[in-house]
Coordinates of C-alpha atoms in Angstrom, one line a residue:
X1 CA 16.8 34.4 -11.0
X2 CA 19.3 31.5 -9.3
X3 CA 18.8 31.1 -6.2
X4 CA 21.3 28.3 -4.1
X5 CA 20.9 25.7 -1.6
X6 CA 22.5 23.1 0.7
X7 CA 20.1 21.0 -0.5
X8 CA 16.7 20.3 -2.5
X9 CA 14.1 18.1 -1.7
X10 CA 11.5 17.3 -4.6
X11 CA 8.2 16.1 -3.8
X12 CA 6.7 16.5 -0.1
X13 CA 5.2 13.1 0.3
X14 CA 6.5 10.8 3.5
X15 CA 10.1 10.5 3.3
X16 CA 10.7 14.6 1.9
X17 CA 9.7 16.5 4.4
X18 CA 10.9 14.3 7.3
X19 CA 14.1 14.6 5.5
X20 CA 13.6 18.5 4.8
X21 CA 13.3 18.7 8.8
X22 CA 16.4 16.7 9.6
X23 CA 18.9 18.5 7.2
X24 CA 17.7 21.9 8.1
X25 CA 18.5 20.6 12.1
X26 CA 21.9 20.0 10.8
X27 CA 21.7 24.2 9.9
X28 CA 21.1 23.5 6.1
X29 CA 19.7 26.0 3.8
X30 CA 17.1 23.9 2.2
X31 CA 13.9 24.2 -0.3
X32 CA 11.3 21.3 -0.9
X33 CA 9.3 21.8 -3.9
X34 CA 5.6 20.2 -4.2
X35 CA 3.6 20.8 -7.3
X36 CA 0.6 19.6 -6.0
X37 CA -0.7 18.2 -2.8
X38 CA 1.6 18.2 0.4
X39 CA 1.7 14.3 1.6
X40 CA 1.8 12.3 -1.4
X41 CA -0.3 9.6 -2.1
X42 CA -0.6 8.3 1.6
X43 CA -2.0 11.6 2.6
X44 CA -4.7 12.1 -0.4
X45 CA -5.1 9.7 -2.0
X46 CA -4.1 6.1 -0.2
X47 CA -4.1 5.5 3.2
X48 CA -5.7 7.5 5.3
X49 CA -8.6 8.4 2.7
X50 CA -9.0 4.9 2.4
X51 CA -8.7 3.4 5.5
X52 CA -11.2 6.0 6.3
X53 CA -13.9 4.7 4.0
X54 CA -12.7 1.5 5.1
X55 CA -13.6 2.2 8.4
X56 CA -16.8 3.5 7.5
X57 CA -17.6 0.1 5.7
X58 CA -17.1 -2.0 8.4
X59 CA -19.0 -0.2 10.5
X60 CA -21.8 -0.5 7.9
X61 CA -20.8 -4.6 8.1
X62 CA -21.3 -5.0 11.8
X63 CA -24.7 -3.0 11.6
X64 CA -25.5 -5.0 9.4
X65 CA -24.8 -8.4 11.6
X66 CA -26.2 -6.7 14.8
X67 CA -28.6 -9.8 15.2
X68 CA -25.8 -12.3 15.5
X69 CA -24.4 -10.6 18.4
X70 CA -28.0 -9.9 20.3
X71 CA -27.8 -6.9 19.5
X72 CA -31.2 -5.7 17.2
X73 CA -31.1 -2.5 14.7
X74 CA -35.0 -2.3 13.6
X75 CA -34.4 0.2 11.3
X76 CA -31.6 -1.4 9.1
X77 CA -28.8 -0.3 7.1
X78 CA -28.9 3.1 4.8
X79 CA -25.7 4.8 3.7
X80 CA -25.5 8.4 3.8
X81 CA -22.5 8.2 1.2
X82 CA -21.8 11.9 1.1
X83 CA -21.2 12.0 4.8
X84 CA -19.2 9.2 4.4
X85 CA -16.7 10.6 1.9
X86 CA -16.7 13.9 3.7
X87 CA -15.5 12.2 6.5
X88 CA -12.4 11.3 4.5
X89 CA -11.7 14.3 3.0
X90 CA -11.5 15.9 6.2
X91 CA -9.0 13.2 7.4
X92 CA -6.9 13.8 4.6
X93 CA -7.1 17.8 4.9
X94 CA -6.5 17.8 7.9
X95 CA -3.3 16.0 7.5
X96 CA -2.3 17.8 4.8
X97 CA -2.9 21.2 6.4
X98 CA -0.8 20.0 9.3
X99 CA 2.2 19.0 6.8
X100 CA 1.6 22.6 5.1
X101 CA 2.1 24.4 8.4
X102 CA 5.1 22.1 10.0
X103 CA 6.6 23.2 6.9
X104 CA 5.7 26.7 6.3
X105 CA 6.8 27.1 10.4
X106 CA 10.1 25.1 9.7
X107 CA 13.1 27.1 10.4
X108 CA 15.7 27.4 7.2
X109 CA 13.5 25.9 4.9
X110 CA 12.1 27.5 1.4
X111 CA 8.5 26.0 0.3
X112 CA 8.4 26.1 -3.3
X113 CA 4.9 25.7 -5.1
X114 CA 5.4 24.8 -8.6
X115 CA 6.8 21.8 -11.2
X116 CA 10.7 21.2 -10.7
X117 CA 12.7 19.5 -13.2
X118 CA 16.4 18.7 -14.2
X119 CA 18.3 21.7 -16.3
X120 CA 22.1 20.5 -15.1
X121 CA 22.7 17.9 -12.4
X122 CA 22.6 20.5 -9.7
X123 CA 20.4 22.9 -10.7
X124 CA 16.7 23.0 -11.4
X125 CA 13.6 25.0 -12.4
X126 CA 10.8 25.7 -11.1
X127 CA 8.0 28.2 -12.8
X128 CA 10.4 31.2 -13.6
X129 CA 13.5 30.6 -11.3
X130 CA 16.2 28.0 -11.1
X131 CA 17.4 27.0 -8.2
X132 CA 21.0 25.0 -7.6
X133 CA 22.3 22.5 -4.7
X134 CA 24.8 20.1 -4.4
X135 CA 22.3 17.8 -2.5
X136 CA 19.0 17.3 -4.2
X137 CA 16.8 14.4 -2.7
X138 CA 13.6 13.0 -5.5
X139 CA 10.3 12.1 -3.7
X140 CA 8.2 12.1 -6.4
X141 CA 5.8 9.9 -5.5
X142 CA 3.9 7.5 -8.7
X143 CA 0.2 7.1 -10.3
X144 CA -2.4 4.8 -11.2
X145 CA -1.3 3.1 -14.4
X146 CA -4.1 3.1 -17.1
X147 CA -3.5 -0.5 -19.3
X148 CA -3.5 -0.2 -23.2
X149 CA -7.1 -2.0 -23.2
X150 CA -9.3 -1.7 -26.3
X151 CA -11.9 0.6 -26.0
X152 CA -10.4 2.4 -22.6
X153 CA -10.2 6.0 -23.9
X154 CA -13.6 5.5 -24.9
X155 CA -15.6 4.8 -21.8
X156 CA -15.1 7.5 -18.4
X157 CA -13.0 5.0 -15.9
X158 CA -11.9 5.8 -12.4
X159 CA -8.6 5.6 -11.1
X160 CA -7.6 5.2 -7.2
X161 CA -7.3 9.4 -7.1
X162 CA -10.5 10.0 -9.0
X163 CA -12.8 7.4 -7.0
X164 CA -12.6 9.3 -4.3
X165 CA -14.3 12.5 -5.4
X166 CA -17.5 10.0 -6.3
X167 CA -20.4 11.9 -4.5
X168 CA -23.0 9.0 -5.2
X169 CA -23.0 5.5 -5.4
X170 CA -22.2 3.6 -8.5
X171 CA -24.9 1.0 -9.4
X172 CA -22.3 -1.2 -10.4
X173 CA -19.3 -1.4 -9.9
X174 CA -16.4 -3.1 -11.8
X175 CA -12.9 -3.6 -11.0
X176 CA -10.4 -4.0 -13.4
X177 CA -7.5 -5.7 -11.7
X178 CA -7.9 -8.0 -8.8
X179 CA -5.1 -6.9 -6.2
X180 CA -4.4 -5.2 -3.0
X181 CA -6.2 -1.5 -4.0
X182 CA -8.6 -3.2 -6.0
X183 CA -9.9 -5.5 -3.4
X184 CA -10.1 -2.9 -0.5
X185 CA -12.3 -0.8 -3.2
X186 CA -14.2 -3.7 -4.0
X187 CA -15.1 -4.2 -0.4
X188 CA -15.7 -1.0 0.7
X189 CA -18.2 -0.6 -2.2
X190 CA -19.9 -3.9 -1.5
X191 CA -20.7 -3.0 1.8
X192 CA -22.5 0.3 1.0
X193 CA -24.9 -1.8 -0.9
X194 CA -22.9 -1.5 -4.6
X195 CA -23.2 -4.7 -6.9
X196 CA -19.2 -5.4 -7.5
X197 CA -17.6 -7.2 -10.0
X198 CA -13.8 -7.8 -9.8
X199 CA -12.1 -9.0 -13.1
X200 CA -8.6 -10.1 -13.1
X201 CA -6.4 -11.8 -16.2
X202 CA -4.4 -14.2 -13.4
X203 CA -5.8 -17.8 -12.8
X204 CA -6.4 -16.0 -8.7
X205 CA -5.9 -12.7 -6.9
X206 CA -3.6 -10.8 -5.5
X207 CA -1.5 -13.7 -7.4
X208 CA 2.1 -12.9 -5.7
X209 CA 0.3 -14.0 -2.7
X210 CA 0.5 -17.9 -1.5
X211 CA -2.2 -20.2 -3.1
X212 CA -4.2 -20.8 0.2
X213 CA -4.1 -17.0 1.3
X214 CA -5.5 -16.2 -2.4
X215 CA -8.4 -18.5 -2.0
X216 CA -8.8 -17.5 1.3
X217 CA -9.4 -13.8 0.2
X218 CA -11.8 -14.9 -2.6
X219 CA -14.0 -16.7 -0.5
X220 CA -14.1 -14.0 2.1
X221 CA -15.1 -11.3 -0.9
X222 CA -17.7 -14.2 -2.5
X223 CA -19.5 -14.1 0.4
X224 CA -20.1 -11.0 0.8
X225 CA -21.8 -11.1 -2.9
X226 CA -18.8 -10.0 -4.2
X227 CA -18.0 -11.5 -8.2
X228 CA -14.9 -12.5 -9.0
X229 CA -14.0 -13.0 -12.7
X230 CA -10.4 -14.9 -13.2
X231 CA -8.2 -15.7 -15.9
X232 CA -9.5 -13.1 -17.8
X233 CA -7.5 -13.2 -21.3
X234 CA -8.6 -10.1 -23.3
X235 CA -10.2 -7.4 -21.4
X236 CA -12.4 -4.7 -23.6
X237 CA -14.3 -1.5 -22.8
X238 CA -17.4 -0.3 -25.1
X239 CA -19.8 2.8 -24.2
X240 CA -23.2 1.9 -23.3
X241 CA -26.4 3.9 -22.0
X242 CA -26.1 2.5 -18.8
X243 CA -22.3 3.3 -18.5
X244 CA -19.6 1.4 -19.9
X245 CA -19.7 -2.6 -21.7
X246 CA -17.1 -4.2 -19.8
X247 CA -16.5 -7.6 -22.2
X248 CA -13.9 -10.2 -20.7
X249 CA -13.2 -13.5 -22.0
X250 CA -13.1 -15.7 -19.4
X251 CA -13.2 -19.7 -18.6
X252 CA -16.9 -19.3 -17.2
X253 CA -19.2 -16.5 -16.4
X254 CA -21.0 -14.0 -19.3
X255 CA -18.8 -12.4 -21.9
X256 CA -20.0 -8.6 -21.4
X257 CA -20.8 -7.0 -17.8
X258 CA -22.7 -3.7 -18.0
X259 CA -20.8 -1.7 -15.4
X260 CA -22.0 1.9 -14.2
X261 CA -18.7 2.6 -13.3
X262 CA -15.0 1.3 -14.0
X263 CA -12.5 1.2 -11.4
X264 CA -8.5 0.6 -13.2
X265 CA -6.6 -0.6 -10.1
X266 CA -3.8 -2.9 -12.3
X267 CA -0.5 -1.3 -11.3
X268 CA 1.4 2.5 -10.6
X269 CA 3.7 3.9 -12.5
X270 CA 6.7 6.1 -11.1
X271 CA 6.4 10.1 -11.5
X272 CA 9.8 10.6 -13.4
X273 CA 8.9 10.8 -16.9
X274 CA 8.7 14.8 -16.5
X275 CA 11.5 15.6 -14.7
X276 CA 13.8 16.2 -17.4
X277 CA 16.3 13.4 -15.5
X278 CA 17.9 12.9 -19.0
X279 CA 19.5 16.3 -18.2
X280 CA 20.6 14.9 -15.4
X281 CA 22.1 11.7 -16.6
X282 CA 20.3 10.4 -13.6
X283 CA 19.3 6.4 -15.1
X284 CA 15.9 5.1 -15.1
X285 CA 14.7 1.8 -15.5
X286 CA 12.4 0.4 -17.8
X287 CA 9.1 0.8 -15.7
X288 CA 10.5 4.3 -15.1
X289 CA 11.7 3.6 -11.2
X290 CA 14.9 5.9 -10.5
X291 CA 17.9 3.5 -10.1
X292 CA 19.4 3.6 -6.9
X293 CA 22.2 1.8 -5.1
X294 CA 21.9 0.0 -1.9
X295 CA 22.3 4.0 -0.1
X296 CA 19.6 5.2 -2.5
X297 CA 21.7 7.5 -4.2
X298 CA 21.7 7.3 -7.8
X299 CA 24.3 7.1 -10.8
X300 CA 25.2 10.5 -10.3
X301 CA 26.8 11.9 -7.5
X302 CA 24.5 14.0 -5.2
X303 CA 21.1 12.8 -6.0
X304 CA 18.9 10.4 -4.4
X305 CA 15.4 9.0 -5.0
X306 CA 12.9 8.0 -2.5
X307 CA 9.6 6.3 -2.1
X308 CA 7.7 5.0 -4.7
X309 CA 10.0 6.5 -7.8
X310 CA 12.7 4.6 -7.2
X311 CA 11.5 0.7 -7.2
X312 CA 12.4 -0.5 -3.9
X313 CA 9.1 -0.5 -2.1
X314 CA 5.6 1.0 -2.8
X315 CA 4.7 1.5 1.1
X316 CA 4.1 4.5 3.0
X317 CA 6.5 2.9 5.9
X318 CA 9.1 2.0 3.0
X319 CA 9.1 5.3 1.6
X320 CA 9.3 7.0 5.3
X321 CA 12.7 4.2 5.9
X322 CA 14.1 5.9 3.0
X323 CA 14.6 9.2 4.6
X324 CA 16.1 7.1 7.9
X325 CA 18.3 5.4 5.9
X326 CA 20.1 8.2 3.6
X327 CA 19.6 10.5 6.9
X328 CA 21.2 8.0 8.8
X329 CA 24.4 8.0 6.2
X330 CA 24.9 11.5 5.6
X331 CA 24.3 12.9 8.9
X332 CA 24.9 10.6 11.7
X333 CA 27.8 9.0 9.6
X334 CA 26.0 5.6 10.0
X335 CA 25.6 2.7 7.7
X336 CA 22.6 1.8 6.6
X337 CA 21.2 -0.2 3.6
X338 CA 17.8 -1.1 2.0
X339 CA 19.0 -4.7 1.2
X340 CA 18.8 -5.1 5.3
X341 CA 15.3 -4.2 5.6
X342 CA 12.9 -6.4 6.5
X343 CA 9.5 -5.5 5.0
X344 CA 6.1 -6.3 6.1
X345 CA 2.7 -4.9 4.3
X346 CA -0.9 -5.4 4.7
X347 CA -4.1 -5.7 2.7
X348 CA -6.7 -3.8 4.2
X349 CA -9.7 -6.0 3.4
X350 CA -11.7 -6.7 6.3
X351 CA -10.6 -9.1 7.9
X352 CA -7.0 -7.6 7.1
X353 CA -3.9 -10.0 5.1
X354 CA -0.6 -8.9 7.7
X355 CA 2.7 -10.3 5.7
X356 CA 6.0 -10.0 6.2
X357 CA 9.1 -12.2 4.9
X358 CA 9.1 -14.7 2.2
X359 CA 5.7 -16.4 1.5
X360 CA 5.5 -20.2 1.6
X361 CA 6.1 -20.5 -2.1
X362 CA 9.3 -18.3 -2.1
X363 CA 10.5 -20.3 0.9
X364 CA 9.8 -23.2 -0.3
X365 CA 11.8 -22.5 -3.7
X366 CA 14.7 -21.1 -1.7
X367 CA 15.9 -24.4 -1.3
X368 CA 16.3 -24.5 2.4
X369 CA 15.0 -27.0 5.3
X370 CA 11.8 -25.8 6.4
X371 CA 9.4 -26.1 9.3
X372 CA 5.9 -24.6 8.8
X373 CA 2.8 -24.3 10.8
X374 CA -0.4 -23.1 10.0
X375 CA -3.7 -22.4 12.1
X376 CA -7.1 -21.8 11.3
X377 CA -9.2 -18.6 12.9
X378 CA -11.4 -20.7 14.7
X379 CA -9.2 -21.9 16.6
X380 CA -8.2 -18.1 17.8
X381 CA -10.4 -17.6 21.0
X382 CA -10.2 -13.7 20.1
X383 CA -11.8 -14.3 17.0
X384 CA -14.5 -16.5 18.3
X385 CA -15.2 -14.3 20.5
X386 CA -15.5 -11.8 18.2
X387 CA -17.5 -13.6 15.3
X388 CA -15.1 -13.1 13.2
X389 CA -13.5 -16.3 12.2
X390 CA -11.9 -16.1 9.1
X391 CA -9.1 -16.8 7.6
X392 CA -5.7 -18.5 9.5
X393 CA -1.7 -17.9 10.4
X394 CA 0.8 -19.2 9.1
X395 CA 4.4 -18.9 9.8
X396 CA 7.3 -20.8 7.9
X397 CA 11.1 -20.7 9.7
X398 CA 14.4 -21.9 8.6
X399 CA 14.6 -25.6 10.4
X400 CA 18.9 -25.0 9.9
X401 CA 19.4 -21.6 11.7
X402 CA 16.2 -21.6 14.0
X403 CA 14.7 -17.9 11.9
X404 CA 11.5 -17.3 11.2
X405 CA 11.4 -16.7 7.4
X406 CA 8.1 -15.3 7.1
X407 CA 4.6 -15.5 8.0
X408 CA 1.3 -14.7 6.6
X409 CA -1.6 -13.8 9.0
X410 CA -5.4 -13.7 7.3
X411 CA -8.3 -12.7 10.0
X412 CA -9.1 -10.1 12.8
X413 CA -6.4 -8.0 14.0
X414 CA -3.5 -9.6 11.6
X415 CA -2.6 -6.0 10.5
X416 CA -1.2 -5.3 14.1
X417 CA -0.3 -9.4 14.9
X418 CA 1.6 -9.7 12.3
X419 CA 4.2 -7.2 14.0
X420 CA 5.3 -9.9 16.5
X421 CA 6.8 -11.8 13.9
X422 CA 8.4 -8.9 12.1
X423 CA 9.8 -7.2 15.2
X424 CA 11.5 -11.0 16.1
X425 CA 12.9 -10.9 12.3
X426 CA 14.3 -7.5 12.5
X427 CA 15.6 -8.5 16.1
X428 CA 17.7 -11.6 14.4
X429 CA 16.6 -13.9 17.1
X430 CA 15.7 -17.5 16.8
X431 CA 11.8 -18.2 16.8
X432 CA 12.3 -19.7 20.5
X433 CA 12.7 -16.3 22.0
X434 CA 9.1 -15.8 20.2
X435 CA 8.0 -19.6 21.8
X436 CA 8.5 -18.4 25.1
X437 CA 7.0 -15.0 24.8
X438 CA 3.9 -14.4 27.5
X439 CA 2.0 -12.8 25.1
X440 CA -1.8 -10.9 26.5
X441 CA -4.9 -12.7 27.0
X442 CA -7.2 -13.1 24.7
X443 CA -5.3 -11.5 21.7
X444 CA -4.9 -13.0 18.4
X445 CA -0.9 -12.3 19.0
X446 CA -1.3 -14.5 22.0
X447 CA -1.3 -18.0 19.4
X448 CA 2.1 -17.3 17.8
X449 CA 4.0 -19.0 20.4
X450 CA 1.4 -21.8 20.2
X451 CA 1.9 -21.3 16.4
X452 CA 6.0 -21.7 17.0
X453 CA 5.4 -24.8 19.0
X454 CA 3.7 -26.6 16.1
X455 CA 6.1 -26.0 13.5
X456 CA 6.6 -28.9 11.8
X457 CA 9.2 -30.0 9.3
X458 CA 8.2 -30.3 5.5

């Protein structure tokens, strides 16, 4: 059986059924196909599972610091870990169930359970039907990538999807891979009492980071009895009673760590190798990533990739553009393009890494005249107030055309301060406009004007 469309949308993760909604507005006949869980990675098993735990962990944290703030907990700290991870799988099913039913409800669209993949450009299959549209929009989403390490098919590892169905805590925990979902693993274990070891092969972590945010971050993790194992050159994996012999050769520290459990957090991978694109002739790159123009369409007329398969951004707010941007161009008759967006991200340690723009580093290679400032935590009264003075901001601007280039907040609240400096960057306005601001008190956003007043030339 054939069955035809105005359009198909693959994959029901942030930017698919957004987009599903918007074409059927515009009196499409559309079907979105999803072959596993409705709202992709975000949904199940990234941010809002996550975030959850992580919330759960820094409530653990303060407890845990109740004396500091006059505050006295006689009875201490004990994790009820189960509750804990129950609490974010009903965040994530109850997102998902509310996707499932905006869907299922959704007038002129056909929900499709099952795996879809290429038979012509137009038409694909799915279980025992094909079905055919001269539109058909790839959210596919991507996967843990598990690294070609000796000994890894021989030991039981976790990935970022199969950590969270963990129903007690690992003795010890090892990291393989010291970056953004790595880190916030690391953490959140740490603080429900896990010994964590993080092992990465770069000289720091999260290395694409500037120098001083990436030993900012390391301290903050050390002191909370985190260890950190760098410039690990050959990473190995043997079974062992106790779990699994992690060995690493490394320029100090032991040469084996007995781990109870193995976290592989060192990259995704796009989810295109199975979707018959070669019959297509829709190009790939070599990491897999769908190659799309500035419109996200691809090299064959009528197909478009968004979110993580297509190699422009690995974000849940990225992913979610996408859709704006190719609704934006095929139904309001607009012209948008991904090279104009600006993109900010966070780490969601605790304190949280906010970033948007080029880093110190890139700006500095750039070539440009620069003006930087930089300020520590301490000197935020919110954070003092707080107790929680870690970490700094830091914002670098072009000293030629008066823009802010980028900025890197590290400490309470920088996930939603950071936004100040991105919502001025997507504006196109000089940093003054930011300088004379009259930002709330006390807030850490309240210090970047004061932060835009001390930029100095370099």
């Amino acid at each position: 059986m054939n069955r035809s469309f105005d359009a198909i949308v693959v994959g029901a993760g942030q930017a698919g059924p957004s987009l599903a909604g918007r074409l059927t507005g515009a009196g499409m006949k559309v079907a979105i196909v999803e072959r596993h869980w409705f709202g992709g990675t975000c949904v199940n098993t990234g941010c809002m599972p996550t975030k959850t735990l992580v919330a759960s962990a820094r409530v653990a944290h303060q407890v845990q610091r109740a004396s500091e703030y006059g505050v006295n907990v006689p009875a201490g700290v004990t994790i009820d870990f189960p509750r804990a991870m129950a609490r974010a799988h009903k965040v994530t099913e109850d997102s998902r169930g509310n996707i499932e039913r905006w869907l299922g409800g959704m007038a002129g669209l056909t929900v499709l359970r099952g795996h879809a993949h290429f038979e012509s450009p137009d038409t694909l299959r799915v279980n025992d039907e094909t079905i055919s549209a001269p539109r058909i929009f790839l959210n596919v989403g991507g996967r843990a990538v598990v690294p070609d390490m000796p000994g890894v098919n021989d030991i039981t590892y976790l990935t970022n999807t199969s950590i969270l169905q963990l129903d007690t805590l690992p003795r010890h925990l090892v990291v393989i891979g010291g970056s953004y979902i790595g880190l916030e693993f690391a953490q959140v274990f740490r603080r429900f009492g896990v010994e964590v070891t993080v092992v990465e092969k770069q000289s720091r972590l999260i290395a694409r980071e500037d120098e001083d945010v990436s030993l900012a971050i390391r301290e903050i993790l050390e002191l909370e009895g985190i260890h950190v194992r760098t410039d690990a050159e050959c990473i190995a994996f043997a079974k062992h009673p106790d779990g699994a012999a992690v060995k690493v050769d490394c320029t100090s520290g032991a040469p084996e760590i007995i781990a109870s459990h193995v976290l592989l957090a060192v990259g995704r991978r796009p989810n295109t190798d199975d979707l018959g694109l070669d019959k297509a002739g829709v190009h790939t790159d070599k990491r897999g990533n769908i190659v799309v123009d500035d419109t996200l369409a691809t090299n064959v007329s009528g197909i478009w990739a968004m979110g993580d398969c297509n190699g422009r951004g690995a974000f849940t707010h990225t992913a979610y553009n996408d859709y704006e941007i190719i609704a934006a161009n095929l139904l309001d008759k607009d012209n948008r393009r991904v090279s104009s967006r600006i993109v900010g991200y966070a780490l969601f340690i605790d304190p949280p890494l906010g970033r948007v723009g080029l880093t110190e580093t890139q700006a500095r290679a750039s070539g440009k005249r620069l003006l930087i400032s930089k300020r520590p935590m301490t000197r935020v009264g919110r954070a003092v107030e707080r107790g929680e003075t870690k970490g700094f901001m830091k914002i670098v601007a072009d000293a030629e055309t008066h823009r802010m280039l980028g900025a890197a907040i590290l400490g309470i609240s920088a996930d939603e301060a950071i936004h100040g400096v991105l919502d001025l960057m997507n504006a196109d306005q000089p940093y003054e406009t930011l300088k004379w601001a009259v930002p709330i008190h006390p807030t850490v956003s309240e210090l970047l004007p004061t932060l835009v007043g001390d930029l100095q030339p370099i």
